[in-house]
């Protein structure tokens, strides 16, 4: 398998696809295509990211090509068993699916105001009311998942799974933009940030030479 991703410092969807690939336990080749780099347009129209119209991540598995991070996660879950990604309990699984789907389709204000920038810390960030509403919604979901289903470990549903894969970039955003969070959320964020896969991603982000200037300032 080959997983094509964008810059690790900036590409939140690539982080989700990469974590899903790691969670699958399958071996894969990682190919980084710098966002908006000199080969970006050529790759979009004739390279390995052409099937997705230039969106990353993109998974090639023999003749199968899968794009969009949620589709990649579900494709891999079909290959290795869905219990590797989703809680076994039906009630917990229902909530985890809902949280992942909501993350996939919502929180436009948070995404727009707080682009992922793993290695940056922004001082003085003031979220809009819409962004505050997104943050409160996320914290509420985290609180419910942890209180109802988190007894088996430090992650949203106890053990690391699909919900953590999808909220990992949010954790990065909360850290970068220094969003105040309650203690339970801080503990969850620390557990995720110190996960061995996240530590590897963070180290790679810090070693990247590419800089996208409009993601380096607030506002």
Coordinates of C-alpha atoms in Angstrom, one line a residue:
X1 CA 0.0 0.0 0.0
X2 CA 1.0 3.6 -0.6
X3 CA -0.4 6.5 1.4
X4 CA 0.0 9.9 -0.2
X5 CA -0.1 12.8 2.3
X6 CA 0.6 16.5 2.4
X7 CA 2.9 18.5 4.7
X8 CA 2.8 17.0 8.2
X9 CA 2.9 20.4 9.8
X10 CA -0.2 21.7 8.1
X11 CA -2.4 18.9 6.6
X12 CA -5.0 17.9 9.2
X13 CA -6.7 15.4 6.9
X14 CA -3.4 13.8 6.1
X15 CA -2.8 13.3 9.8
X16 CA -6.2 11.5 10.0
X17 CA -5.4 9.2 7.1
X18 CA -1.9 8.5 8.4
X19 CA -3.1 7.6 11.9
X20 CA -5.8 5.4 10.4
X21 CA -3.1 3.6 8.4
X22 CA -1.0 3.1 11.5
X23 CA -4.0 1.9 13.5
X24 CA -4.6 -0.8 10.8
X25 CA -1.3 -2.4 11.6
X26 CA -0.7 -2.9 7.8
X27 CA 2.6 -1.9 6.3
X28 CA 2.5 1.0 3.9
X29 CA 4.8 3.3 2.0
X30 CA 4.4 7.0 2.9
X31 CA 4.7 9.6 0.1
X32 CA 4.7 13.3 1.0
X33 CA 3.5 15.7 -1.6
X34 CA 4.1 19.3 -0.4
X35 CA 0.9 21.3 -0.4
X36 CA 1.0 24.0 -3.1
X37 CA 4.6 23.0 -4.0
X38 CA 6.2 23.3 -7.4
X39 CA 4.8 19.9 -8.5
X40 CA 1.4 20.4 -7.0
X41 CA -0.5 21.3 -10.1
X42 CA 1.2 18.7 -12.2
X43 CA 0.4 16.0 -9.6
X44 CA -3.2 17.1 -9.5
X45 CA -3.7 16.7 -13.2
X46 CA -1.4 13.8 -14.0
X47 CA 0.2 12.4 -10.9
X48 CA -0.7 10.0 -8.1
X49 CA -3.2 12.4 -6.5
X50 CA -5.2 12.9 -9.8
X51 CA -8.0 10.5 -8.8
X52 CA -8.9 12.8 -5.8
X53 CA -8.6 16.0 -7.9
X54 CA -5.6 16.9 -5.8
X55 CA -6.9 16.2 -2.3
X56 CA -4.8 14.4 0.3
X57 CA -4.7 11.8 1.8
X58 CA -4.9 9.2 -0.9
X59 CA -4.4 5.5 -0.5
X60 CA -3.3 3.2 -3.2
X61 CA -3.7 -0.6 -2.5
X62 CA -3.0 -2.5 -5.7
X63 CA -5.8 -1.6 -8.1
X64 CA -7.8 0.1 -5.4
X65 CA -7.5 3.8 -4.9
X66 CA -9.3 5.4 -1.9
X67 CA -9.4 9.1 -1.0
X68 CA -10.9 11.1 1.8
X69 CA -9.7 10.2 5.3
X70 CA -13.0 8.7 6.5
X71 CA -13.2 6.5 3.4
X72 CA -9.6 5.4 4.0
X73 CA -10.3 4.5 7.6
X74 CA -13.4 2.5 6.6
X75 CA -11.5 0.8 3.8
X76 CA -8.8 -0.3 6.2
X77 CA -11.4 -1.3 8.8
X78 CA -12.9 -3.7 6.3
X79 CA -9.5 -5.2 5.6
X80 CA -8.3 -5.8 9.2
X81 CA -11.6 -5.9 11.2
X82 CA -13.8 -3.1 12.4
X83 CA -13.1 -3.7 16.1
X84 CA -9.6 -2.4 15.6
X85 CA -11.1 1.1 14.9
X86 CA -14.5 1.1 16.6
X87 CA -15.7 0.3 20.1
X88 CA -17.1 -3.2 20.5
X89 CA -20.1 -2.0 22.6
X90 CA -23.0 -1.1 20.2
X91 CA -24.0 2.0 22.2
X92 CA -20.4 3.3 22.3
X93 CA -19.9 2.5 18.7
X94 CA -23.0 4.5 17.7
X95 CA -21.6 7.5 19.6
X96 CA -18.1 7.1 18.1
X97 CA -19.5 6.9 14.6
X98 CA -21.6 10.0 15.2
X99 CA -18.7 12.0 16.6
X100 CA -16.4 11.0 13.7
X101 CA -19.1 11.9 11.2
X102 CA -19.7 15.3 12.9
X103 CA -16.0 16.0 12.9
X104 CA -15.8 15.1 9.2
X105 CA -18.6 17.5 8.2
X106 CA -18.7 20.3 10.8
X107 CA -16.8 22.9 12.7
X108 CA -16.2 25.3 9.8
X109 CA -15.4 28.2 12.1
X110 CA -12.7 26.3 14.0
X111 CA -11.2 25.0 10.8
X112 CA -11.2 28.5 9.2
X113 CA -9.9 30.4 12.1
X114 CA -7.4 27.8 13.4
X115 CA -5.6 26.1 10.5
X116 CA -3.4 23.2 11.8
X117 CA 0.2 24.2 12.4
X118 CA 1.8 21.6 14.6
X119 CA 5.0 23.4 15.3
X120 CA 3.6 26.9 16.0
X121 CA 2.2 28.5 19.2
X122 CA 0.0 31.5 18.6
X123 CA -0.3 34.2 21.3
X124 CA -3.4 36.3 21.9
X125 CA -5.8 34.3 19.7
X126 CA -9.4 35.4 20.2
X127 CA -12.0 33.0 18.7
X128 CA -15.2 34.3 17.1
X129 CA -18.5 33.4 18.7
X130 CA -19.0 30.8 16.0
X131 CA -15.5 29.3 16.8
X132 CA -16.3 29.4 20.5
X133 CA -19.5 27.4 19.8
X134 CA -17.5 24.8 17.9
X135 CA -15.0 24.5 20.8
X136 CA -17.7 24.1 23.4
X137 CA -19.5 21.5 21.2
X138 CA -16.3 19.5 20.9
X139 CA -15.5 19.7 24.6
X140 CA -19.0 18.5 25.4
X141 CA -18.7 15.5 23.2
X142 CA -15.3 14.7 24.7
X143 CA -16.7 14.9 28.2
X144 CA -19.6 12.6 27.3
X145 CA -17.4 10.0 25.6
X146 CA -14.9 10.0 28.4
X147 CA -17.5 9.8 31.2
X148 CA -19.7 7.1 29.6
X149 CA -17.2 5.0 27.7
X150 CA -13.6 6.0 28.7
X151 CA -13.0 3.8 31.6
X152 CA -10.7 1.4 29.7
X153 CA -7.9 3.9 29.0
X154 CA -7.0 7.6 28.5
X155 CA -8.6 8.0 25.1
X156 CA -12.1 9.1 24.1
X157 CA -13.6 5.6 24.2
X158 CA -10.9 4.1 26.4
X159 CA -8.5 2.6 23.9
X160 CA -7.2 4.5 20.9
X161 CA -9.6 4.3 17.9
X162 CA -11.4 6.1 15.1
X163 CA -12.6 9.0 17.3
X164 CA -9.1 9.8 18.4
X165 CA -7.9 9.6 14.8
X166 CA -10.4 12.2 13.8
X167 CA -10.0 14.5 16.7
X168 CA -6.2 14.4 16.7
X169 CA -5.9 17.6 14.5
X170 CA -8.3 19.3 16.9
X171 CA -6.0 18.5 19.8
X172 CA -3.2 20.0 17.7
X173 CA -5.2 23.2 17.1
X174 CA -6.2 23.6 20.7
X175 CA -2.5 23.4 21.7
X176 CA -1.3 25.7 18.9
X177 CA -3.9 28.4 19.6
X178 CA -3.7 27.9 23.3
X179 CA -7.4 27.2 23.8
X180 CA -8.3 27.0 27.5
X181 CA -9.8 23.6 28.3
X182 CA -11.0 21.9 31.5
X183 CA -8.8 19.4 33.3
X184 CA -10.3 16.2 31.8
X185 CA -9.8 17.6 28.3
X186 CA -6.2 18.6 29.1
X187 CA -5.5 15.0 30.3
X188 CA -7.0 13.6 27.1
X189 CA -5.0 16.0 25.0
X190 CA -1.8 15.1 26.8
X191 CA -2.4 11.3 26.3
X192 CA -3.0 11.8 22.6
X193 CA -0.1 14.2 22.2
X194 CA 2.2 11.7 23.9
X195 CA 1.0 8.7 21.8
X196 CA 4.0 7.2 20.0
X197 CA 2.5 7.8 16.6
X198 CA 1.7 11.4 17.4
X199 CA 5.2 11.9 18.7
X200 CA 6.6 10.6 15.4
X201 CA 4.3 12.9 13.4
X202 CA 5.2 15.9 15.5
X203 CA 8.9 15.2 15.1
X204 CA 8.6 14.9 11.4
X205 CA 6.5 18.2 11.3
X206 CA 9.3 20.0 13.1
X207 CA 11.9 18.8 10.7
X208 CA 10.0 19.8 7.6
X209 CA 11.5 22.7 5.6
X210 CA 8.3 23.9 3.9
X211 CA 6.6 27.0 5.1
X212 CA 3.1 28.1 4.0
X213 CA 3.1 31.8 5.0
X214 CA -0.7 32.3 5.2
X215 CA -0.9 29.5 7.9
X216 CA 1.8 31.2 10.0
X217 CA -0.2 34.2 11.3
X218 CA -3.5 34.7 13.2
X219 CA -6.3 36.5 11.5

